[in-house]
Tab-separated table of C-alpha atoms in Angstrom:
chain	number	residue	atom	x	y	z
A	1	MET	CA	62.935	47.614	97.172
A	2	ARG	CA	65.852	50.004	97.557
A	3	ASP	CA	64.038	52.592	95.439
A	4	LEU	CA	60.927	52.296	97.616
A	5	GLY	CA	62.972	53.226	100.680
A	6	ALA	CA	64.736	56.010	98.791
A	7	GLY	CA	61.397	57.470	97.691
A	8	PHE	CA	60.160	57.516	101.276
A	9	GLY	CA	63.440	59.175	102.223
A	10	TYR	CA	62.644	62.149	99.968
A	11	LEU	CA	59.348	62.591	101.794
A	12	ILE	CA	61.186	62.684	105.123
A	13	LYS	CA	63.843	65.054	103.746
A	14	GLY	CA	61.145	67.442	102.598
A	15	GLN	CA	59.531	67.525	106.042
A	16	ARG	CA	62.930	68.125	107.612
A	17	TRP	CA	63.599	70.963	105.184
A	18	VAL	CA	60.448	72.873	106.141
A	19	GLY	CA	61.189	72.059	109.782
A	20	ARG	CA	64.498	73.922	109.425
A	21	HIS	CA	62.817	76.781	107.536
A	22	GLY	CA	59.798	77.532	109.699
A	23	ARG	CA	58.787	80.673	107.805
A	24	TRP	CA	58.343	78.670	104.620
A	25	PHE	CA	56.337	76.035	106.463
A	26	GLY	CA	53.827	78.650	107.598
A	27	PHE	CA	53.867	80.209	104.129
A	28	GLY	CA	52.903	76.871	102.568
A	29	LEU	CA	50.051	76.078	104.980
A	30	LEU	CA	47.520	78.635	103.746
A	31	PRO	CA	46.532	77.009	100.394
A	32	GLY	CA	46.026	73.638	102.099
A	33	LEU	CA	43.802	75.153	104.784
A	34	ILE	CA	41.565	76.790	102.182
A	35	THR	CA	41.282	73.566	100.173
A	36	LEU	CA	40.678	71.467	103.290
A	37	VAL	CA	37.618	73.515	104.245
A	38	LEU	CA	36.154	73.060	100.762
A	39	TYR	CA	36.803	69.309	100.688
A	40	ALA	CA	35.541	68.732	104.225
A	41	ALA	CA	32.245	70.368	103.303
A	42	ALA	CA	31.995	68.233	100.141
A	43	LEU	CA	32.715	64.962	101.992
A	44	VAL	CA	30.220	65.778	104.745
A	45	GLY	CA	27.615	66.420	102.071
A	46	LEU	CA	28.482	63.121	100.388
A	47	GLY	CA	28.267	61.307	103.726
A	48	TYR	CA	24.749	62.581	104.288
A	49	GLY	CA	23.601	62.102	100.702
A	50	ALA	CA	25.276	58.845	99.621
A	51	ASP	CA	22.403	56.634	100.825
A	52	ASN	CA	19.834	58.788	98.992
A	53	LEU	CA	21.965	58.668	95.858
A	54	VAL	CA	22.188	54.870	96.015
A	55	THR	CA	18.424	54.562	96.613
A	56	TRP	CA	17.737	56.762	93.591
A	57	ALA	CA	20.180	54.755	91.438
A	58	THR	CA	18.752	51.325	92.373
A	59	PRO	CA	14.953	51.503	91.914
A	60	PHE	CA	15.016	47.931	90.615
A	61	ALA	CA	15.772	46.735	94.169
A	62	ASP	CA	12.773	48.407	95.840
A	63	ASP	CA	10.849	45.145	96.011
A	64	TRP	CA	13.745	43.002	97.199
A	65	SER	CA	13.270	41.200	100.476
A	66	SER	CA	15.470	41.505	103.551
A	67	PRO	CA	18.414	41.160	103.943
A	68	TRP	CA	19.275	41.516	100.217
A	69	LEU	CA	17.927	45.048	99.826
A	70	GLY	CA	19.910	46.338	102.788
A	71	LEU	CA	23.021	44.391	101.829
A	72	LEU	CA	23.035	45.774	98.280
A	73	ARG	CA	22.383	49.386	99.200
A	74	ASN	CA	24.661	49.460	102.230
A	75	THR	CA	27.497	47.982	100.164
A	76	LEU	CA	26.946	50.506	97.382
A	77	THR	CA	26.754	53.372	99.889
A	78	VAL	CA	30.122	52.379	101.352
A	79	LEU	CA	31.610	52.059	97.856
A	80	VAL	CA	30.262	55.472	96.793
A	81	PHE	CA	31.763	57.146	99.846
A	82	ALA	CA	35.031	55.215	99.374
A	83	LEU	CA	35.159	56.393	95.759
A	84	GLY	CA	34.525	59.967	96.887
A	85	LEU	CA	37.307	59.669	99.452
A	86	PHE	CA	39.639	58.174	96.831
A	87	LEU	CA	38.925	61.061	94.444
A	88	ALA	CA	39.342	63.562	97.271
A	89	VAL	CA	42.805	62.215	98.100
A	90	ILE	CA	43.810	62.290	94.432
A	91	THR	CA	42.381	65.716	93.611
A	92	PHE	CA	43.320	67.420	96.895
A	93	THR	CA	46.907	67.885	95.775
A	94	ALA	CA	45.926	69.169	92.327
A	95	VAL	CA	43.433	71.685	93.721
A	96	THR	CA	45.763	72.782	96.511
A	97	LEU	CA	48.634	73.259	94.068
A	98	LEU	CA	46.379	75.272	91.788
A	99	VAL	CA	45.131	77.455	94.647
A	100	GLY	CA	48.646	77.818	96.035
A	101	GLN	CA	50.614	78.055	92.759
A	102	PRO	CA	52.471	81.274	93.681
A	103	PHE	CA	53.150	79.980	97.216
A	104	TYR	CA	54.537	76.612	96.148
A	105	GLU	CA	56.521	78.046	93.235
A	106	SER	CA	58.322	80.302	95.696
A	107	LEU	CA	58.828	77.445	98.167
A	108	SER	CA	60.209	75.153	95.445
A	109	GLU	CA	62.566	77.855	94.204
A	110	GLN	CA	63.819	78.376	97.752
A	111	VAL	CA	64.550	74.647	98.086
A	112	ASP	CA	66.561	74.790	94.869
A	113	ARG	CA	68.366	77.878	96.138
A	114	THR	CA	69.333	76.368	99.492
A	115	GLU	CA	70.452	73.087	97.901
A	116	GLY	CA	72.782	74.876	95.500
A	117	GLY	CA	73.116	74.750	91.757
A	118	GLU	CA	70.792	76.234	89.184
A	119	VAL	CA	67.459	77.740	90.220
A	120	PRO	CA	65.345	77.281	87.067
A	121	GLU	CA	62.570	79.702	86.210
A	122	SER	CA	59.891	79.057	83.627
A	123	GLY	CA	59.962	82.631	82.349
A	124	LEU	CA	56.191	82.509	81.916
A	125	PRO	CA	53.716	84.997	83.398
A	126	LEU	CA	51.673	83.811	86.378
A	127	TRP	CA	48.435	83.516	84.403
A	128	ARG	CA	50.197	81.255	81.900
A	129	GLU	CA	51.605	79.029	84.642
A	130	LEU	CA	48.149	78.764	86.213
A	131	TRP	CA	46.639	77.823	82.863
A	132	ILE	CA	49.245	75.096	82.234
A	133	SER	CA	48.827	73.740	85.776
A	134	ALA	CA	45.044	73.677	85.479
A	135	ARG	CA	45.149	72.028	82.047
A	136	ASP	CA	47.642	69.367	83.185
A	137	SER	CA	45.614	68.732	86.338
A	138	VAL	CA	42.508	68.089	84.237
A	139	ARG	CA	44.490	65.638	82.096
A	140	ILE	CA	45.681	63.831	85.221
A	141	LEU	CA	42.174	63.772	86.677
A	142	VAL	CA	40.827	62.194	83.485
A	143	ARG	CA	43.391	59.410	83.889
A	144	VAL	CA	42.499	59.060	87.565
A	145	GLY	CA	38.807	58.966	86.700
A	146	LEU	CA	39.349	56.064	84.313
A	147	TYR	CA	41.319	54.157	86.952
A	148	SER	CA	38.625	54.942	89.532
A	149	VAL	CA	35.830	53.539	87.394
A	150	LEU	CA	37.851	50.403	86.665
A	151	LEU	CA	38.799	49.857	90.314
A	152	PHE	CA	35.231	50.548	91.437
A	153	ALA	CA	34.000	47.796	89.109
A	154	LEU	CA	36.740	45.388	90.205
A	155	GLY	CA	35.764	46.028	93.815
A	156	PHE	CA	32.734	43.755	93.338
A	157	ILE	CA	34.951	40.710	92.683
A	158	PRO	CA	34.938	38.536	95.828
A	159	VAL	CA	38.212	38.482	97.800
A	160	VAL	CA	40.190	40.254	95.051
A	161	GLY	CA	37.977	43.325	95.380
A	162	GLN	CA	38.671	43.552	99.111
A	163	THR	CA	42.428	42.789	98.996
A	164	VAL	CA	44.239	43.374	95.705
A	165	VAL	CA	42.092	46.247	94.419
A	166	PRO	CA	42.665	48.548	97.452
A	167	VAL	CA	46.429	47.999	97.121
A	168	ILE	CA	46.308	48.918	93.437
A	169	GLY	CA	44.181	51.934	94.340
A	170	PHE	CA	46.781	53.226	96.779
A	171	CYS	CA	49.530	52.706	94.193
A	172	VAL	CA	47.536	54.719	91.644
A	173	THR	CA	46.948	57.404	94.275
A	174	GLY	CA	50.621	57.542	95.193
A	175	TYR	CA	51.848	57.668	91.622
A	176	PHE	CA	49.654	60.579	90.600
A	177	LEU	CA	50.263	62.423	93.874
A	178	ALA	CA	53.978	62.231	93.116
A	179	GLU	CA	53.359	63.541	89.596
A	180	GLU	CA	51.334	66.505	90.814
A	181	LEU	CA	53.919	67.441	93.425
A	182	THR	CA	57.026	67.053	91.276
A	183	ALA	CA	55.265	69.072	88.560
A	184	VAL	CA	55.971	72.250	90.555
A	185	ALA	CA	59.730	71.805	90.124
A	186	LEU	CA	59.720	70.028	86.757
A	187	GLN	CA	57.449	72.560	85.088
A	188	ARG	CA	59.946	75.263	86.034
A	189	ARG	CA	62.537	73.147	84.216
A	190	GLY	CA	60.479	73.280	81.025
A	191	MET	CA	59.092	69.736	81.110
A	192	VAL	CA	55.666	69.087	79.625
A	193	LEU	CA	53.271	66.538	81.119
A	194	LYS	CA	54.156	63.575	78.888
A	195	ASP	CA	57.866	64.055	79.635
A	196	ARG	CA	57.226	64.265	83.371
A	197	LEU	CA	55.226	61.047	83.260
A	198	ALA	CA	57.987	59.345	81.248
A	199	LEU	CA	60.587	60.461	83.791
A	200	LEU	CA	58.538	59.085	86.701
A	201	ARG	CA	57.763	55.829	84.897
A	202	GLY	CA	61.482	55.301	84.493
A	203	ARG	CA	61.790	55.197	88.307
A	204	ARG	CA	58.380	53.793	89.169
A	205	MET	CA	59.351	52.236	92.513
A	206	LEU	CA	61.070	55.455	93.612
A	207	THR	CA	57.929	57.374	92.663
A	208	LEU	CA	55.683	54.964	94.573
A	209	GLY	CA	57.988	55.068	97.598
A	210	PHE	CA	57.416	58.812	97.737
A	211	GLY	CA	53.736	58.951	96.794
A	212	VAL	CA	52.095	55.933	98.458
A	213	PRO	CA	53.025	56.812	102.087
A	214	LEU	CA	51.910	60.354	101.390
A	215	GLY	CA	48.584	59.128	100.001
A	216	LEU	CA	48.035	56.994	103.092
A	217	ALA	CA	48.894	59.927	105.360
A	218	PHE	CA	46.455	62.149	103.458
A	219	LEU	CA	43.615	59.851	104.571
A	220	VAL	CA	44.026	61.182	108.118
A	221	PRO	CA	42.010	64.402	108.613
A	222	PHE	CA	44.099	67.604	108.650
A	223	VAL	CA	47.353	65.710	108.031
A	224	ALA	CA	47.402	66.657	104.340
A	225	VAL	CA	47.430	70.363	105.186
A	226	PHE	CA	50.445	70.098	107.464
A	227	LEU	CA	52.347	67.738	105.170
A	228	MET	CA	51.849	69.751	101.977
A	229	PRO	CA	54.719	72.256	102.453
A	230	GLY	CA	57.140	69.428	103.223
A	231	ALA	CA	55.699	67.325	100.395
A	232	VAL	CA	56.420	70.121	97.907
A	233	ALA	CA	59.945	70.487	99.323
A	234	GLY	CA	60.533	66.722	99.160
A	235	ALA	CA	59.142	66.544	95.616
A	236	THR	CA	61.542	69.305	94.590
A	237	LEU	CA	64.470	67.340	96.018
A	238	LEU	CA	63.205	64.244	94.205
A	239	ALA	CA	62.810	66.149	90.934
A	240	ARG	CA	66.348	67.574	91.219
A	241	ASP	CA	67.853	64.107	91.542
A	242	LEU	CA	65.669	62.574	88.827
A	243	VAL	CA	66.681	65.271	86.360
A	244	ALA	CA	70.359	64.961	87.372
A	245	SER	CA	70.229	61.164	86.916
A	246	ASP	CA	68.547	61.577	83.563
A	247	GLU	CA	71.138	64.086	82.366
A	248	ASP	CA	73.943	61.794	83.532
A	249	GLY	CA	72.464	58.943	81.490
A	250	ASP	CA	71.618	56.775	84.523
A	251	GLU	CA	70.549	53.404	83.191
A	252	ASP	CA	67.646	53.323	85.638
A	253	ALA	CA	66.236	56.592	84.385
A	254	THR	CA	64.151	57.209	81.314
A	255	PRO	CA	65.418	60.042	79.100
A	256	ALA	CA	62.936	62.874	78.747
A	257	PRO	CA	63.415	65.827	76.406
A	258	TYR	CA	63.155	69.240	78.031
A	259	THR	CA	60.825	71.411	76.015
A	260	LEU	CA	59.158	74.548	77.293
A	261	ASP	CA	55.394	74.235	77.145
A	262	LYS	CA	53.999	77.065	75.044
A	263	GLY	CA	50.498	75.764	74.596
């Protein structure tokens, strides 16, 4: 429980950091605004088309009597939109980070600079960093997709599907949000995806304490855009302490080798 509170504390620290450095807050807003417009258009389209999609996918129910036809298709329509919203929350960070790679790299470096100590640089050209970020994001999205399909299926289980499954869904959302955000700082430190995941698994409750509240906040329209600069700053602070704990041999941390990703 202590780690949950500590993880949330990093989220607050990140928002405070951008609050004290207003220029960097404005600098970090632009990628989120661009991504928000794209996602809003996609969700509006899904909202208008979900019922047609469900009708097309369930021709076997055309002859069902009332109220079973309406109950089936209305339930599926809600689930389709909920799945779309779930994927939007998960992928928003990845897409925003990809769009705003140069912005968030600079912001993360500035956090490292103001906090003192080493300011790591990947030494890779921008195109190479974009390629690695895009490739890792696809790998994360594949994992998220598998979880989404599983949770979607479990959502049909009475009671459990309406109680336990949403909680698990938010935990999955929070965990992968934390991974995407800490990747900005950890990738500069030469850590490949599997090592980043191992590092976060070693402090799972800390990771969830940071990511789950952020995932919940991202459900509120426009909030994600304004929280993104602070989320990147907070994730950098979190990454700094995770790496320091790992290097010190903290028993709660999972050792992760630092190898520069060349391909």
